[in-house]
mmCIF file of C-alpha atoms and ligand atoms in Angstrom:
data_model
loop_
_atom_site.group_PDB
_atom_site.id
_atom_site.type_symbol
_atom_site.label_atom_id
_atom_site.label_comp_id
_atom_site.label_asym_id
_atom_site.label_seq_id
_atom_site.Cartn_x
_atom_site.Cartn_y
_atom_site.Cartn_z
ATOM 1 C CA UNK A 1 -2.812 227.186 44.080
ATOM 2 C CA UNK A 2 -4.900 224.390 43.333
ATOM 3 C CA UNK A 3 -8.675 224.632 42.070
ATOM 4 C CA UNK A 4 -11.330 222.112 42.529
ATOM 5 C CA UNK A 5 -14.439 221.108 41.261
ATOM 6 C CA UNK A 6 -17.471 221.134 43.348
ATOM 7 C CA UNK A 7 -21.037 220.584 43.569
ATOM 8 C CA UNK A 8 -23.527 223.356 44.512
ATOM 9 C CA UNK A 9 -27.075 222.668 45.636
ATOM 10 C CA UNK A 10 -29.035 224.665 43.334
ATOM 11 C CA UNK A 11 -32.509 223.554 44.831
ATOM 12 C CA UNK A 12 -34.094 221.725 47.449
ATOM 13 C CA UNK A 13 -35.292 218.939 46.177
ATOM 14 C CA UNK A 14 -39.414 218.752 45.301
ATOM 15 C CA UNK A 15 -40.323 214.370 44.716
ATOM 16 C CA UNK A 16 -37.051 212.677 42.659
ATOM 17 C CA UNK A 17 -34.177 214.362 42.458
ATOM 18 C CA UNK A 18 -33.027 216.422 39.287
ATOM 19 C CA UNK A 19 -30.032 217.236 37.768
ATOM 20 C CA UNK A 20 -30.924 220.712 38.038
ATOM 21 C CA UNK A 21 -30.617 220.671 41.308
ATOM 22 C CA UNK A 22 -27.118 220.686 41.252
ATOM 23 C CA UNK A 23 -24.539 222.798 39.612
ATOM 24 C CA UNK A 24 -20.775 221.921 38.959
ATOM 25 C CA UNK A 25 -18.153 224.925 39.764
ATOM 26 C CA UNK A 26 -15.038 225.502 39.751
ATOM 27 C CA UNK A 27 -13.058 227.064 43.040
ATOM 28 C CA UNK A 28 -9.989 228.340 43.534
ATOM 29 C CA UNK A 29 -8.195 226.949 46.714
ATOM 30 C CA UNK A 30 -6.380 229.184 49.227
ATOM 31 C CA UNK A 31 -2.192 228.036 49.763
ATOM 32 C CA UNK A 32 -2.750 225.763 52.724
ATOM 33 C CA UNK A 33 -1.828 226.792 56.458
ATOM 34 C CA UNK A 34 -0.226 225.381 59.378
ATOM 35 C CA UNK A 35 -2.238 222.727 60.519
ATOM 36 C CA UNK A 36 -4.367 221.784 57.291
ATOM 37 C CA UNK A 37 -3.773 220.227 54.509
ATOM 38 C CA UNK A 38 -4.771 219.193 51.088
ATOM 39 C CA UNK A 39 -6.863 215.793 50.171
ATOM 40 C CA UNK A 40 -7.914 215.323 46.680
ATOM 41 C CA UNK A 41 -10.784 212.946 46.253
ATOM 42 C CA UNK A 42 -10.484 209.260 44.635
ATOM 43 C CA UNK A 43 -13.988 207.477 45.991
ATOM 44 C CA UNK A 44 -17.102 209.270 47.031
ATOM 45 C CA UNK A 45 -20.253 208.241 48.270
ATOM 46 C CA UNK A 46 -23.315 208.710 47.549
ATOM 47 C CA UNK A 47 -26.611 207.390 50.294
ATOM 48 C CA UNK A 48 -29.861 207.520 50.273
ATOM 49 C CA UNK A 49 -29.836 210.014 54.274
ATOM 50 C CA UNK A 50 -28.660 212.593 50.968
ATOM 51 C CA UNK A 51 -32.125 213.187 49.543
ATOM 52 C CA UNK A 52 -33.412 213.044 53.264
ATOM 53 C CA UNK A 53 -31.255 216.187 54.850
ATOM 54 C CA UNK A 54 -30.745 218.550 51.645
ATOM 55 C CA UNK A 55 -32.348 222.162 52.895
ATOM 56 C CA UNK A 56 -33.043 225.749 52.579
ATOM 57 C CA UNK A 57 -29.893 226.163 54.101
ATOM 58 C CA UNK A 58 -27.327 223.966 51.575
ATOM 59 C CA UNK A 59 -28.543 226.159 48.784
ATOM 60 C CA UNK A 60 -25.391 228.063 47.321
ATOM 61 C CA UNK A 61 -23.400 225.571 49.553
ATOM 62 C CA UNK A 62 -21.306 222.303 48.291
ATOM 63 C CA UNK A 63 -23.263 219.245 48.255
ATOM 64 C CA UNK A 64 -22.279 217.451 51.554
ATOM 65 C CA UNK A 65 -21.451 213.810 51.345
ATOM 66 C CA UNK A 66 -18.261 211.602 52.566
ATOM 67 C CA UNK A 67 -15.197 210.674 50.245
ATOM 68 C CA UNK A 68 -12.074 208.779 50.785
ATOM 69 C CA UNK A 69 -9.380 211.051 49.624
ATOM 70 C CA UNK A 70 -5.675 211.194 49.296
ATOM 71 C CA UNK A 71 -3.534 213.717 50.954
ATOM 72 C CA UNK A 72 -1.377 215.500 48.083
ATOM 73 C CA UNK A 73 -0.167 218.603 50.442
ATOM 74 C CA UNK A 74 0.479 218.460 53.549
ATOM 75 C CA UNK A 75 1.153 221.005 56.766
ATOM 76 C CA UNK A 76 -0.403 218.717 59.431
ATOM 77 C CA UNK A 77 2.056 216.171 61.307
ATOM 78 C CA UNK A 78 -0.666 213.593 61.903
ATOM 79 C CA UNK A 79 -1.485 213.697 58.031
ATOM 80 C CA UNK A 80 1.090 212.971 55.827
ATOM 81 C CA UNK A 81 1.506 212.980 52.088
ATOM 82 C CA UNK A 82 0.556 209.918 50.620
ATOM 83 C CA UNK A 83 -1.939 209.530 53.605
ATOM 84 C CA UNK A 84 -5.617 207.782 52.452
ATOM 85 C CA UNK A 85 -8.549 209.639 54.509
ATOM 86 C CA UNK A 86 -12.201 209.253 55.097
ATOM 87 C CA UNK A 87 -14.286 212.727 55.507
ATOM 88 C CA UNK A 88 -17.204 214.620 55.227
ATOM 89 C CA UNK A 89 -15.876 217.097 52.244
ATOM 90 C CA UNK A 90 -18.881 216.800 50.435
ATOM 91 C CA UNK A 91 -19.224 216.452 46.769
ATOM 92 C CA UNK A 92 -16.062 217.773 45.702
ATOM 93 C CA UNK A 93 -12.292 216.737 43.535
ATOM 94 C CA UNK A 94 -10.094 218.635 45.800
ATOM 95 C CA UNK A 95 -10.457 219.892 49.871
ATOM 96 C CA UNK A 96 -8.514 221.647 52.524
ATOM 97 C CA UNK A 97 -9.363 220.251 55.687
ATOM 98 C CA UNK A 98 -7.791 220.964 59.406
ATOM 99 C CA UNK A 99 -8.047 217.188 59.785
ATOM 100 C CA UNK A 100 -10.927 217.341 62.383
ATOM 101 C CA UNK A 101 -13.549 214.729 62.135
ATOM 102 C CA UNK A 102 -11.448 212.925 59.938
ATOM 103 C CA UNK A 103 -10.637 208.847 59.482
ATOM 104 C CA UNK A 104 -7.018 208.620 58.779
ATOM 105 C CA UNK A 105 -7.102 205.130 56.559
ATOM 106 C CA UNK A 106 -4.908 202.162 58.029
ATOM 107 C CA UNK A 107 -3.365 200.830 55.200
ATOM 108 C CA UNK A 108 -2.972 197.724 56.391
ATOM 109 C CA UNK A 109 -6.705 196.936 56.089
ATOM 110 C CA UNK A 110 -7.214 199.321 53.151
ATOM 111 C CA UNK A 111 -5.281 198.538 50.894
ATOM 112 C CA UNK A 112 -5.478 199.753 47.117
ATOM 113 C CA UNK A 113 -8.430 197.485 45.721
ATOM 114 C CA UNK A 114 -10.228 198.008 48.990
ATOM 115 C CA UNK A 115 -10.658 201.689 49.376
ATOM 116 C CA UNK A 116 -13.721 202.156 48.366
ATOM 117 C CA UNK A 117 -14.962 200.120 51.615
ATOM 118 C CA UNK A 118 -14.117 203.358 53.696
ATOM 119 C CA UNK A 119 -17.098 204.506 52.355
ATOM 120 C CA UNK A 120 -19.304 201.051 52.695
ATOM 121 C CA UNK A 121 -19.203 197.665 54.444
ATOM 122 C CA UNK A 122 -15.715 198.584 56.405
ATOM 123 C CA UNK A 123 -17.335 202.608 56.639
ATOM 124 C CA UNK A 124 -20.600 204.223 58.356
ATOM 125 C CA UNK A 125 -22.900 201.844 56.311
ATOM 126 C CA UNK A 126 -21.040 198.548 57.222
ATOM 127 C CA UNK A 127 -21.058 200.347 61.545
ATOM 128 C CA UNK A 128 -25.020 201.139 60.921
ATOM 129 C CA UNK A 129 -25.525 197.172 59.879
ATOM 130 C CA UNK A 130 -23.557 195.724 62.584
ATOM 131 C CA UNK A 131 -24.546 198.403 65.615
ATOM 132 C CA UNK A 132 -28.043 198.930 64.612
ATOM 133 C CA UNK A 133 -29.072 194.956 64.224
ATOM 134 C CA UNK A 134 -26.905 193.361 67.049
ATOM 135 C CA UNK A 135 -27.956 196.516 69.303
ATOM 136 C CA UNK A 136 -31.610 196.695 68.612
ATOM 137 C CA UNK A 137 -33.088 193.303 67.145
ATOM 138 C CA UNK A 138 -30.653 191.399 69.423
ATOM 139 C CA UNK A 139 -30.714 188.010 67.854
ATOM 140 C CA UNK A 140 -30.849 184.832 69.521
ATOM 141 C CA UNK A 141 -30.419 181.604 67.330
ATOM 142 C CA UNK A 142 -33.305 179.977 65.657
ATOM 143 C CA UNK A 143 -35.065 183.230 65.521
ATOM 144 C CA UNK A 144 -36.201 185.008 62.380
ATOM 145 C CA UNK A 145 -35.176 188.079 60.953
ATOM 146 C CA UNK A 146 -36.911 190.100 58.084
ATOM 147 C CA UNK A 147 -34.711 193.087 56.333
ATOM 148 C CA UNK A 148 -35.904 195.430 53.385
ATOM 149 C CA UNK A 149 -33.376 197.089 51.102
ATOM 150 C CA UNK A 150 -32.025 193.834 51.365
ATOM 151 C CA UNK A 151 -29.868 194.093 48.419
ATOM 152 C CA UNK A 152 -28.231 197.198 49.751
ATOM 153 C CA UNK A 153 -24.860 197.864 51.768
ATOM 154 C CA UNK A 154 -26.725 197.960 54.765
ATOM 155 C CA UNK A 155 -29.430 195.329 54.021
ATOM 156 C CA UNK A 156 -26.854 192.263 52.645
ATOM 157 C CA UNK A 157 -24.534 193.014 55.372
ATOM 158 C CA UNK A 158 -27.682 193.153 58.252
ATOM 159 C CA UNK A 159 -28.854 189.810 56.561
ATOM 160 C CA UNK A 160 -25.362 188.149 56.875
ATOM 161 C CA UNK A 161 -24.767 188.980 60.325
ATOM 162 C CA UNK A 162 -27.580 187.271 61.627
ATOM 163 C CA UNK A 163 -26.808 184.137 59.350
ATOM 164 C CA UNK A 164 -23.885 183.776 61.287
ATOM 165 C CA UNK A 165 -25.861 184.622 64.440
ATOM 166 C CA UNK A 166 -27.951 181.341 63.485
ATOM 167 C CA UNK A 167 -30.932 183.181 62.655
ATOM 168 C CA UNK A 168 -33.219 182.325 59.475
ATOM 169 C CA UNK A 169 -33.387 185.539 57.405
ATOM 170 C CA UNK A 170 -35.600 186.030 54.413
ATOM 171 C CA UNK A 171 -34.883 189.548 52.531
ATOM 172 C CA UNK A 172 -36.813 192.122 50.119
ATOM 173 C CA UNK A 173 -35.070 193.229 47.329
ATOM 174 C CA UNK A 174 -36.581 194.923 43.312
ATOM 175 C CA UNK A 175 -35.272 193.054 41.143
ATOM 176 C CA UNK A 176 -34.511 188.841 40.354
ATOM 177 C CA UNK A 177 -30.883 189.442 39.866
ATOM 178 C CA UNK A 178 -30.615 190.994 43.368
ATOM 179 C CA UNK A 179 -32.533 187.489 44.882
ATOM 180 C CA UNK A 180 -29.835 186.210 43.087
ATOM 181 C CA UNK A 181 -27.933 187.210 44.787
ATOM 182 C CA UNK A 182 -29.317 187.435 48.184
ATOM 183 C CA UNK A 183 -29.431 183.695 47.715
ATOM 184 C CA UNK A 184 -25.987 183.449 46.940
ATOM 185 C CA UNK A 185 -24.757 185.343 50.201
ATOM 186 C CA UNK A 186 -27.187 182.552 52.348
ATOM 187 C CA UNK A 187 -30.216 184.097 52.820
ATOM 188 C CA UNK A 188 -32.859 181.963 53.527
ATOM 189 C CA UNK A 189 -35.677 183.157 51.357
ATOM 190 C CA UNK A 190 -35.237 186.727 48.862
ATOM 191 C CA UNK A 191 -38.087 187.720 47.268
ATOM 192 C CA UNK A 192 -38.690 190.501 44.184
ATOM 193 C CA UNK A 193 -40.996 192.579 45.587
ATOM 194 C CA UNK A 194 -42.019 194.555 42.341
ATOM 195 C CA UNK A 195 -43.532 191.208 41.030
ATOM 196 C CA UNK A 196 -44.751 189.019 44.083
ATOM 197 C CA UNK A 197 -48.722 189.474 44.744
ATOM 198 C CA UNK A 198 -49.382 189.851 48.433
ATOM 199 C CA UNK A 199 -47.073 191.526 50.825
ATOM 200 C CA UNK A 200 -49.231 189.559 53.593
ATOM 201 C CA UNK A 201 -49.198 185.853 52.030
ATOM 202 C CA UNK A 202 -45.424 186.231 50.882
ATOM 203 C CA UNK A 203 -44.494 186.566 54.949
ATOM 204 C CA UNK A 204 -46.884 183.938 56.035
ATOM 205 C CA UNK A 205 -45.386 181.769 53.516
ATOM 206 C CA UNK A 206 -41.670 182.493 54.200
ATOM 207 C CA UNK A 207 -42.343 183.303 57.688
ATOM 208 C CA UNK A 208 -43.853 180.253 58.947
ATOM 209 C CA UNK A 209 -42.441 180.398 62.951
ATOM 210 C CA UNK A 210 -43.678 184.437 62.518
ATOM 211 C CA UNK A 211 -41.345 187.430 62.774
ATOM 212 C CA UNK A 212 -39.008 188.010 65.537
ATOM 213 C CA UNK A 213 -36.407 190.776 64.161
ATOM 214 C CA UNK A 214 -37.596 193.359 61.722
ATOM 215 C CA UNK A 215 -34.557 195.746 60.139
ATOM 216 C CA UNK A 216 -36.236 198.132 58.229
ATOM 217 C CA UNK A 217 -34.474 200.000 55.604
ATOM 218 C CA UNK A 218 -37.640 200.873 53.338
ATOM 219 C CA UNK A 219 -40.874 202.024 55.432
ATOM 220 C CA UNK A 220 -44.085 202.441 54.084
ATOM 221 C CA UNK A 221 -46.252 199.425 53.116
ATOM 222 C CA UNK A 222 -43.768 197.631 54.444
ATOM 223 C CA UNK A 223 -43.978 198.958 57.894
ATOM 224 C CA UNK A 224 -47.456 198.736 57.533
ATOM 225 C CA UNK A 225 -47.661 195.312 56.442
ATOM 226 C CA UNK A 226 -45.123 193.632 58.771
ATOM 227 C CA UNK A 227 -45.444 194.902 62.263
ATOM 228 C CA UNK A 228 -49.049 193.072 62.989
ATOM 229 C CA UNK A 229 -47.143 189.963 61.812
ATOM 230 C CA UNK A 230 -44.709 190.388 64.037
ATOM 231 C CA UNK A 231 -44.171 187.941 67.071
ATOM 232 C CA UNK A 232 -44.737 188.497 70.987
ATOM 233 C CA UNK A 233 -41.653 190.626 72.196
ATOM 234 C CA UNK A 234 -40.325 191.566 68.966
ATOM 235 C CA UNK A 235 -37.713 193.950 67.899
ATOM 236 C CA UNK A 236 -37.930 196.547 64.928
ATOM 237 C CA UNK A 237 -35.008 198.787 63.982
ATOM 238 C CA UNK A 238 -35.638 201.489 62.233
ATOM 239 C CA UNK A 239 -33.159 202.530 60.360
ATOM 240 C CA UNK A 240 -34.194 204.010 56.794
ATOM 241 C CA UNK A 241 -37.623 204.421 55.326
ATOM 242 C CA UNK A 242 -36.155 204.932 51.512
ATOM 243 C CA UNK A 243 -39.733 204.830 50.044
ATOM 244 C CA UNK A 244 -41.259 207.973 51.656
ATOM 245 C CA UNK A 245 -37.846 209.999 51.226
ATOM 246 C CA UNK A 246 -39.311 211.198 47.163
ATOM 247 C CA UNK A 247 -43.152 211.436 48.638
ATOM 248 C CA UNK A 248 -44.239 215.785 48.153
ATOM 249 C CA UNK A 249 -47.006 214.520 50.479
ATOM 250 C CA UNK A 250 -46.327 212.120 53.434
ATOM 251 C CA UNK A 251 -48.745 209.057 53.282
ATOM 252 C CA UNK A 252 -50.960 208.070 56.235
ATOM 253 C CA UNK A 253 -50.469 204.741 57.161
ATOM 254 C CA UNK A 254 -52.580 201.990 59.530
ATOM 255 C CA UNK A 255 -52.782 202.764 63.462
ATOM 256 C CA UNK A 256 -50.548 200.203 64.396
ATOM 257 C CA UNK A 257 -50.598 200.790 68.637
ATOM 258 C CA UNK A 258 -52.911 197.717 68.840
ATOM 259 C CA UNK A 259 -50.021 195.157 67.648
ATOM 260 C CA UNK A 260 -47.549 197.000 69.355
ATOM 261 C CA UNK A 261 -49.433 196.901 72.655
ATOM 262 C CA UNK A 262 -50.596 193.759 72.585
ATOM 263 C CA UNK A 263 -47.520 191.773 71.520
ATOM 264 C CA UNK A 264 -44.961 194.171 73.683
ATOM 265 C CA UNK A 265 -42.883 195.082 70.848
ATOM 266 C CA UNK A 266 -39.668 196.980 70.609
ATOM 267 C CA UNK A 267 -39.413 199.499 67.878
ATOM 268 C CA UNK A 268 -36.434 201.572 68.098
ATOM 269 C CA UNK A 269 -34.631 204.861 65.517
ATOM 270 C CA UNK A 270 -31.100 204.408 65.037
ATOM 271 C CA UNK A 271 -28.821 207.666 63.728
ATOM 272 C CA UNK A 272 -25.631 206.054 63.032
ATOM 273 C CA UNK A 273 -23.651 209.384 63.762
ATOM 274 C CA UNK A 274 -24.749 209.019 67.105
ATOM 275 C CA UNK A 275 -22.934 206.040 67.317
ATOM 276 C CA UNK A 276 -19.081 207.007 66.910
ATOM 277 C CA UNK A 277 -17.383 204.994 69.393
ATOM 278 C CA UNK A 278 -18.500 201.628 68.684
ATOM 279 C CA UNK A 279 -17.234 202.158 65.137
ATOM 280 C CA UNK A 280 -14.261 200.616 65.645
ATOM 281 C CA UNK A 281 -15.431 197.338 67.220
ATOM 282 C CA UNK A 282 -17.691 197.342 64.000
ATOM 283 C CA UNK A 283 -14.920 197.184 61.108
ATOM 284 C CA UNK A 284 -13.011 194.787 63.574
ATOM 285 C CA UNK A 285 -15.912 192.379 63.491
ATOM 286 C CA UNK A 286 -16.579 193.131 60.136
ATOM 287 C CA UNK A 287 -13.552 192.421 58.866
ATOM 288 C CA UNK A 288 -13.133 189.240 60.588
ATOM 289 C CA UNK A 289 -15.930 188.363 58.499
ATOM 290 C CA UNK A 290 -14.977 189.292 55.045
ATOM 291 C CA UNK A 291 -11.491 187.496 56.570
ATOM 292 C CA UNK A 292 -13.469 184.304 57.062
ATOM 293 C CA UNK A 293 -15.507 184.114 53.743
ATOM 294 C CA UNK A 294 -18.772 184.383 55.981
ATOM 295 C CA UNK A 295 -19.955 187.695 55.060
ATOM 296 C CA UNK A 296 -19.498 189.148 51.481
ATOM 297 C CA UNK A 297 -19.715 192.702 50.057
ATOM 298 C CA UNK A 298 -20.721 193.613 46.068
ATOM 299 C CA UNK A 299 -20.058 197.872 45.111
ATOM 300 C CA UNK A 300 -22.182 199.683 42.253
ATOM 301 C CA UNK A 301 -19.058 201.505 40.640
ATOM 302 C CA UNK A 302 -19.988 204.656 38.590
ATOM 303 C CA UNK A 303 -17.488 205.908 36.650
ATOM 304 C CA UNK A 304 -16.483 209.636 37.143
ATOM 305 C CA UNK A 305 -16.752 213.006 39.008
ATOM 306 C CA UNK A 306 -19.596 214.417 36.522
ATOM 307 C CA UNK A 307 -21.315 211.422 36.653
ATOM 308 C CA UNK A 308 -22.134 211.606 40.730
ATOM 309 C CA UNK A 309 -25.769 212.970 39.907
ATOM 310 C CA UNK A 310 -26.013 209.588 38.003
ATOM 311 C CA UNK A 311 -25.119 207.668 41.154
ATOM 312 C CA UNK A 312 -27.149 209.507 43.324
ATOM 313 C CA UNK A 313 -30.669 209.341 41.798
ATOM 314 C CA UNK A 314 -29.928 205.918 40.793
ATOM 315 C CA UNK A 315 -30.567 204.522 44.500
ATOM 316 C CA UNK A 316 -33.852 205.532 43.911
ATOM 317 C CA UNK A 317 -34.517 203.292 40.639
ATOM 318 C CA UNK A 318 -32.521 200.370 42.608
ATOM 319 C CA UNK A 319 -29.661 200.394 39.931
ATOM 320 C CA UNK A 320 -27.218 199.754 42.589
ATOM 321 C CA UNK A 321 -26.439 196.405 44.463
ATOM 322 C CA UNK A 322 -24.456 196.529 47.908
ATOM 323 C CA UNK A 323 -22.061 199.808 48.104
ATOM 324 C CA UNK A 324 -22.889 202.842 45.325
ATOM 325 C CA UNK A 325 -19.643 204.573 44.986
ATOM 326 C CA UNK A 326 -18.399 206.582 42.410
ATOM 327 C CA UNK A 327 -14.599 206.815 40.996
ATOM 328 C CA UNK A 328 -13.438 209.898 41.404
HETATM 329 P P1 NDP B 1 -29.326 201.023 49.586
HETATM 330 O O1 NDP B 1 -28.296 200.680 48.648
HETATM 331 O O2 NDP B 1 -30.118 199.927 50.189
HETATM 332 O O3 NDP B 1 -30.398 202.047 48.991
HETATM 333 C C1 NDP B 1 -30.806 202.035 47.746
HETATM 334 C C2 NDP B 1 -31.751 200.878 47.477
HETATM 335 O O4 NDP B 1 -33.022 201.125 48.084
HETATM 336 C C3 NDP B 1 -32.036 200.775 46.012
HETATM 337 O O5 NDP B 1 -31.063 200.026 45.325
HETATM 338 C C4 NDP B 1 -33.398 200.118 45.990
HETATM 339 O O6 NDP B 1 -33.238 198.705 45.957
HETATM 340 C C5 NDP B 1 -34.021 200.472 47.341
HETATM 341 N N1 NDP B 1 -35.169 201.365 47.118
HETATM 342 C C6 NDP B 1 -35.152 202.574 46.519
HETATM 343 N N2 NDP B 1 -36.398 203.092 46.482
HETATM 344 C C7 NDP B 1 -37.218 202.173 47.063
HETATM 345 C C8 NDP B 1 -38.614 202.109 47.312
HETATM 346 N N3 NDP B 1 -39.428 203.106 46.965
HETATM 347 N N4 NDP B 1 -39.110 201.001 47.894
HETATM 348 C C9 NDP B 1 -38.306 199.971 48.259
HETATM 349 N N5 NDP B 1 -36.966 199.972 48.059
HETATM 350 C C10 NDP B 1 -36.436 201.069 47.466
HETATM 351 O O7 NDP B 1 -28.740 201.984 50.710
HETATM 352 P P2 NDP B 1 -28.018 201.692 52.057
HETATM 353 O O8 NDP B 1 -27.835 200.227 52.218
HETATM 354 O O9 NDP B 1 -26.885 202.608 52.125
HETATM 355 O O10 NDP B 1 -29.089 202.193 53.113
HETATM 356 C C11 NDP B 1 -30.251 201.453 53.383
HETATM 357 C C12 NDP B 1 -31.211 202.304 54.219
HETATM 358 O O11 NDP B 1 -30.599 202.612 55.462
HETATM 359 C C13 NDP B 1 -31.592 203.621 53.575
HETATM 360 O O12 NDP B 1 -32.956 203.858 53.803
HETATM 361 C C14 NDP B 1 -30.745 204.632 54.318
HETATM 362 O O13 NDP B 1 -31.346 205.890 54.358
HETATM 363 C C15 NDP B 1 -30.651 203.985 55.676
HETATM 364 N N6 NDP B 1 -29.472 204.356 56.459
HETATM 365 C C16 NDP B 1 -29.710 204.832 57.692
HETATM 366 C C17 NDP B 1 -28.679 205.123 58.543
HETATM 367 C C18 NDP B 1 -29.003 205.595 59.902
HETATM 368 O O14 NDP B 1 -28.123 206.034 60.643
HETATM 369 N N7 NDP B 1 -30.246 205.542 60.301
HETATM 370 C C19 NDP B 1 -27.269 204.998 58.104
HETATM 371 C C20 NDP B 1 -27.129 204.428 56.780
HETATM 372 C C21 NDP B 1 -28.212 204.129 55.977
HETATM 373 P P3 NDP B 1 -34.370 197.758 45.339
HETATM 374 O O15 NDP B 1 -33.923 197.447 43.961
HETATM 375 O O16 NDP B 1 -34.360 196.609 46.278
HETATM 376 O O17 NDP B 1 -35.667 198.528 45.354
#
């Protein structure tokens, strides 16, 4: 019998994240049965949607959370030992799992040093970048894009993409290392936004055509700030709003209807899980990309199982660029 270690969800979370609110156990595993079989964890992720959907009701439960795992045991014909998987078996060393809802790796494409990107830019972040922004902003050449979270998987892949879709594409990030290296994977302008004055003169400045594409992983002032600068018959995706998810109290922001009306804009959600099917035509494209040199990935490794908490709050305090994965 195998045991694994696990994370509970001690508490729901009140503002940032604690260590408290997590507890590491041990379990005991069950002898697998016909039909499962037994995947012990090497990469896991952790994303900012965490701190969003942690409730009353994952209290006493394992933290959930995707990892890519290998299969060690094995009583399921379509999963074989020695198999590579991507699931949802939370935050956890060792699971049984029936195989259901479960991304059997092709080898071919991950191959040992790229593993990790089950979990990234050839995972559900790299499908969210590529659906989201060719579905929603719908770039045409010339036109120009603004992303937040730029610096993230999601953000440095959006900003790519519409590089090669001819697009000029200027990018919010915290820090100068992570214009750096915005810069260095082609965006047009990056800007620290911890240390530039005015939201409103920075866009006018870098912006000078206007904005035609807004992929918003960050909300708030943002938001705020960007949609009256927006362009006639714009298009807004959004897809994360990263600075409200620690708020206790949800901020009120600007009545915004006026801009919206006025210049006909498009401002659509995106839920990536509601997406499945086009996943594949994502890594295809995707991976094309990374084939060709024209779009680039960076991972945030942390090192070790006990360390995940680490990972976690640290995509709060922007320690990560691209990917945050820990090694299992
Ligand atoms: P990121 O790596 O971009 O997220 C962490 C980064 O967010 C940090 O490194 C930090 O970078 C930035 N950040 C943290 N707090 C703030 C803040 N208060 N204000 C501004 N920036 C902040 O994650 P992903 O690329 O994985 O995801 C990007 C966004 O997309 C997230 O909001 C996520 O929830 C969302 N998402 C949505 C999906 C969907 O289906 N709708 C699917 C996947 C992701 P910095 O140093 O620049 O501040």
């Amino acid at each position: 019998m195998a045991t694994a270690r696990k994370y509970n969800v001690e508490a729901v979370f009140k503002g940032a994240p604690k260590k408290s609110d997590f507890k590491i156990v041990e379990e005991t595993l069950p002898a697998i049965k016909d039909g499962e079989f037994l995947a012990e964890a090497i990469w896991l992720s952790v994303d900012p949607y965490m701190r969003l959907f942690v409730n009353s009701s994952n209290v006493g439960n394992t933290m959930f959370g995707e990892q890519v795992a290998k299969v060690i045991e094995s009583k399921n014909e379509n999963f074989k030992v020695g198999d590579y998987v991507a699931g949802m078996f939370g935050w956890r060393t060792k699971t049984i799992s029936n195989g259901d809802q479960v991304r059997k790796l092709d080898r071919s494409v991950y191959t040992d040093d790229k593993l990790s990107t089950g979990l990234g830019i050839l995972g559900m972040p790299g499908a969210t970048a590529y659906i989201a922004f060719l579905s929603i902003c719908a770039p045409k050449e010339g036109e120009t894009l603004v992303v937040t979270g730029a610096a993230g998987v999601v953000g440095s892949a959006v900003g790519q993409i519409a590089k090669i879709k001819g697009c000029r594409v200027v990018g919010f990030a915290g820090s100068d290392e992570k214009v750096q290296y915005l810069k260095s994977l082609g965006f047009d302008e990056a800007i620290n936004y911890k240390t530039m004055t005015s939201l409103k003169e920075t866009l006018e400045k870098t912006c000078p055509k206007g904005i035609d594409m807004f992929f918003d992983n960050v909300g708030g002032e943002f938001y705020d700030t960007i949609i009256p600068q927006m362009n006639t018959s714009g298009r807004v995706a959004v897809v994360g709003c990263i600075s409200q998810y620690n708020l206790e109290n949800p901020e009120k922001g600007p009545r915004l209807n006026p801009s919206i009306l006025a210049k006909e804009l498009t401002i659509k959600g995106f839920v990536i899980y509601n997406h499945l099917p086009r996943w594949p035509e994502a890594f295809k494209a995707i991976g094309e990309w990374i084939e060709k040199g024209q779009l680039k990935y960076n991972e945030t490794v942390t090192e070790g199982f006990d360390n995940m908490f680490d990972a976690f709050s640290g995509l709060f305090t922007g320690k990560n660029t691209g990917k945050a994965v820990v090694k299992a």
